[in-house]
PDB file of C-alpha atoms in Angstrom:
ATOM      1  CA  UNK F   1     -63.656  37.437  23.791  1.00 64.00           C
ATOM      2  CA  UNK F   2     -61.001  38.172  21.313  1.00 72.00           C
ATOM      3  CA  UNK F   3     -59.431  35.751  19.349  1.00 77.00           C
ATOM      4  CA  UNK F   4     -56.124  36.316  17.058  1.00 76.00           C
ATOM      5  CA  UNK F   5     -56.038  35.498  13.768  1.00 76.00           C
ATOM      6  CA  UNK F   6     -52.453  33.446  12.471  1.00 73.00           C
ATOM      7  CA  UNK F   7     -51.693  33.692   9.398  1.00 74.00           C
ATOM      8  CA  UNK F   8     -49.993  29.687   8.704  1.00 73.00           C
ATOM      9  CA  UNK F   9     -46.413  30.169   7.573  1.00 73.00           C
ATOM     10  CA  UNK F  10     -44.960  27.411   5.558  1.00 76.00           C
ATOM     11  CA  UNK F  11     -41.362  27.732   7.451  1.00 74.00           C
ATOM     12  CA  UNK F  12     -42.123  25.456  10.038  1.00 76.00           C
ATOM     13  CA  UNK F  13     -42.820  23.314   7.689  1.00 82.00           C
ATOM     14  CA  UNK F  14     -39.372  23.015   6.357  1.00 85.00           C
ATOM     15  CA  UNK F  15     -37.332  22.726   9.484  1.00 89.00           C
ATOM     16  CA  UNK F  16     -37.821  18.920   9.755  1.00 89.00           C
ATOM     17  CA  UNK F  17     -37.165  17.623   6.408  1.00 91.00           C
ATOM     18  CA  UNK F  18     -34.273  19.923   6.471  1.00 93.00           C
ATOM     19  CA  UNK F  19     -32.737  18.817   9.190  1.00 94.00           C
ATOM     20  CA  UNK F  20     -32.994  15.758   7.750  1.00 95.00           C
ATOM     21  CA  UNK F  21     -31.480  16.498   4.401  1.00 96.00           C
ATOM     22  CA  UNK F  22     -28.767  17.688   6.122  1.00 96.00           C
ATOM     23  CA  UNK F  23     -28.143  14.545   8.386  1.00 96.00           C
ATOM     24  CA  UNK F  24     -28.475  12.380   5.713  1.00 96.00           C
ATOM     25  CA  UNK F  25     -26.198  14.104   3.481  1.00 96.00           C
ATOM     26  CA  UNK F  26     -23.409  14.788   6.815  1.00 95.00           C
ATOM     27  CA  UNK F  27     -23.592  10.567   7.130  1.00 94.00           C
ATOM     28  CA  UNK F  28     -23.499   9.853   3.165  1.00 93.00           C
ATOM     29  CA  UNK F  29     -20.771  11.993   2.859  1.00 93.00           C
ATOM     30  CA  UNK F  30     -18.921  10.057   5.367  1.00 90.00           C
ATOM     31  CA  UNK F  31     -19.959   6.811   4.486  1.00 91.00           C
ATOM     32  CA  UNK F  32     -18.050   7.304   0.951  1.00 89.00           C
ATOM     33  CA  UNK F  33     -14.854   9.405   2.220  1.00 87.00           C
ATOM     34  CA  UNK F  34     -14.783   8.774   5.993  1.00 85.00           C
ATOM     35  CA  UNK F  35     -11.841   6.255   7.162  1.00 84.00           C
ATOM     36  CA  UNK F  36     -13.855   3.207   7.113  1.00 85.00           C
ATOM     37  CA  UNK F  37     -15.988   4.576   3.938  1.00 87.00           C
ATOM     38  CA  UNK F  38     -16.200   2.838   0.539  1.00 89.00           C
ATOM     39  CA  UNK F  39     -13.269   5.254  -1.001  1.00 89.00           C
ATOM     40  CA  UNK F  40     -11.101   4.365   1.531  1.00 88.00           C
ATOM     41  CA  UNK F  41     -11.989   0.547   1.313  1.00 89.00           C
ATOM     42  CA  UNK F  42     -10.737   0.937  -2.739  1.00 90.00           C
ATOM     43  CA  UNK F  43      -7.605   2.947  -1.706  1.00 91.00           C
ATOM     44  CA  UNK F  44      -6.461  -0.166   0.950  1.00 91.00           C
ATOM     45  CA  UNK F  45      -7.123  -2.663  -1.750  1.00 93.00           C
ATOM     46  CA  UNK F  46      -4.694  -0.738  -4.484  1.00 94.00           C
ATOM     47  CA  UNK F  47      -2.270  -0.499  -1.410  1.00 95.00           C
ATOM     48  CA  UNK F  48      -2.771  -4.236  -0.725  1.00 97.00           C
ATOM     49  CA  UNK F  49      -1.702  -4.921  -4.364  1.00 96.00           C
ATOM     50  CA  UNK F  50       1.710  -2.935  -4.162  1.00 97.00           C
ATOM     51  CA  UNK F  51       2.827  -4.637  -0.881  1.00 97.00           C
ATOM     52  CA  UNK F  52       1.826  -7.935  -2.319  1.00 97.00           C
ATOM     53  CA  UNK F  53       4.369  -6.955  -5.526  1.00 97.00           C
ATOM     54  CA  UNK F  54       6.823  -5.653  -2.909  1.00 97.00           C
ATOM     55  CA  UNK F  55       6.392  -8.815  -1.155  1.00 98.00           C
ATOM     56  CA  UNK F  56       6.845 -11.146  -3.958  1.00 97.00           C
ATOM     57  CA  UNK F  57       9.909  -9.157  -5.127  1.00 97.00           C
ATOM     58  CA  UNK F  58      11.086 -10.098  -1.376  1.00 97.00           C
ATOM     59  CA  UNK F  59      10.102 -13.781  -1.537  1.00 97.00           C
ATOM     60  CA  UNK F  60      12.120 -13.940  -4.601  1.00 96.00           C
ATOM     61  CA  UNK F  61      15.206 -12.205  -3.813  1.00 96.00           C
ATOM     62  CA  UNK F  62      15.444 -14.195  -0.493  1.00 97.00           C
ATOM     63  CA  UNK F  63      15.315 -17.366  -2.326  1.00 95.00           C
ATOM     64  CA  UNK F  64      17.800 -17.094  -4.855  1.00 92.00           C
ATOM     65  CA  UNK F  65      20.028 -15.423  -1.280  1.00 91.00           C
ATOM     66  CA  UNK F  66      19.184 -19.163  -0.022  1.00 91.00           C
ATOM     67  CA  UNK F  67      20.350 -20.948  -2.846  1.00 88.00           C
ATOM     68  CA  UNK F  68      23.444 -18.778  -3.061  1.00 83.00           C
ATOM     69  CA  UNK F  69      24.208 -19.717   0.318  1.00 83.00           C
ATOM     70  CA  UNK F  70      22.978 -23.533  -0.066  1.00 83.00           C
ATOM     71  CA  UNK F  71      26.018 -23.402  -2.739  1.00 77.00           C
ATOM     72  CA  UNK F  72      28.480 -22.327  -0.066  1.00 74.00           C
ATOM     73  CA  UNK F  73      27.869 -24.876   2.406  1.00 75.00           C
ATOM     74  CA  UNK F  74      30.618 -27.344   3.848  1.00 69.00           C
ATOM     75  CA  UNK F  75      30.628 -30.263   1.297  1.00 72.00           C
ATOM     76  CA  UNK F  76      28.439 -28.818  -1.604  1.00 69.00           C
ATOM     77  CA  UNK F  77      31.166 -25.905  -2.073  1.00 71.00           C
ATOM     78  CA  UNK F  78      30.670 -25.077  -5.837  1.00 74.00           C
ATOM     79  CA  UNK F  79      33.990 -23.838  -7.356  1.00 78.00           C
ATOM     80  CA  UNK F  80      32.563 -21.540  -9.736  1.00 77.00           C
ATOM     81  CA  UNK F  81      31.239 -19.448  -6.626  1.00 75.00           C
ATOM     82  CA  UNK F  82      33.958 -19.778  -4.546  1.00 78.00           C
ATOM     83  CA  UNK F  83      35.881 -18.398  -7.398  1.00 79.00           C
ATOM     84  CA  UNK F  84      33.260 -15.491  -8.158  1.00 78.00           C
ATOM     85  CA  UNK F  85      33.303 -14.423  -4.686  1.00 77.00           C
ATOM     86  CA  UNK F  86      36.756 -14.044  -4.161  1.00 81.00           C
ATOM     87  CA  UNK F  87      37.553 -11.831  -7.206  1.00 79.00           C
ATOM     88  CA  UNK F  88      34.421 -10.192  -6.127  1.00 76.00           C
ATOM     89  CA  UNK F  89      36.093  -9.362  -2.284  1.00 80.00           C
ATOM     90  CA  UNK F  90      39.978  -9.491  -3.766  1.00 82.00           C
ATOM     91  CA  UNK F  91      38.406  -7.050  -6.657  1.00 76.00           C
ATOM     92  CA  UNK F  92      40.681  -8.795  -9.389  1.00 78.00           C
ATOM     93  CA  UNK F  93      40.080 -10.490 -12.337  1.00 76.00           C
ATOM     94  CA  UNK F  94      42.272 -12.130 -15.232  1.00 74.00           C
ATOM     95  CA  UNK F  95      43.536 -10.165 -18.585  1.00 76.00           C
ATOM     96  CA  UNK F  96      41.906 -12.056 -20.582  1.00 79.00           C
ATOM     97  CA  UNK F  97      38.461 -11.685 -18.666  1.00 76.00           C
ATOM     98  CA  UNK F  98      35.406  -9.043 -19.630  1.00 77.00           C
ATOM     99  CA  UNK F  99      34.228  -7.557 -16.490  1.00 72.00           C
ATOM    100  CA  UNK F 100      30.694  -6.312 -15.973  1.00 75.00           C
ATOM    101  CA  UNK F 101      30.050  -3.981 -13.463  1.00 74.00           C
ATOM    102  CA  UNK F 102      26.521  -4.217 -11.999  1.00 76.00           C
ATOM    103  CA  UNK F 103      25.033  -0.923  -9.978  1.00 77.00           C
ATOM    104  CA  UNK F 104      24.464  -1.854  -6.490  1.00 75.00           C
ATOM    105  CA  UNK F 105      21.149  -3.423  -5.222  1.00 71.00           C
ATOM    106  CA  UNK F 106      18.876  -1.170  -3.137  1.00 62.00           C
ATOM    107  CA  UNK F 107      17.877  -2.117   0.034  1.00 54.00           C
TER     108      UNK F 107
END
């Protein structure tokens, strides 16, 4: 009977932790830049930060809207802003007067 002689080739070998390499490095790689990965976990906390400034900015602007409007109420009408807002409308002011001009807020 004849037998064959193999000679033992190291490829096979290879083909398993290669394959594992590879899947290890496809699922790291997404694990750091993937949408729920720890780059993008950095990025949302930055973003968090600017909305809270925008946010604050907000807060504050709508408060001193309030107390502008608090002023204007039936009974606690200050004169001083009931003055200021008229010339502001009417567009007038006195001779005597130095007039500032503001740019306009963004919205």
């Amino acid at each position: 009977m004849w037998t064959r002689q193999h000679k033992q080739r190291n490829t096979g070998r290879l083909i398993i932790p290669s394959l594992c390499v590879a899947f290890l490095a496809y699922f790291g790689f997404h694990a750091y830049h993937g949408e729920f990965g720890i780059y993008s976990k950095y990025r949302l906390e930055a973003e968090t930060v600017d909305l809270q400034g925008k946010l604050d900015a907000v807060k504050a602007r709508r408060l001193d809207l309030q107390r502008r409007v608090q002023l204007l109420h039936q009974g606690t009408l200050e004169k001083d802003m009931l003055d200021e807002q008229a010339r502001k409308a009417l567009n007038m002011s006195h001779a005597d007067e130095i007039t500032i001009m503001l740019p306009p807020t963004v919205r």
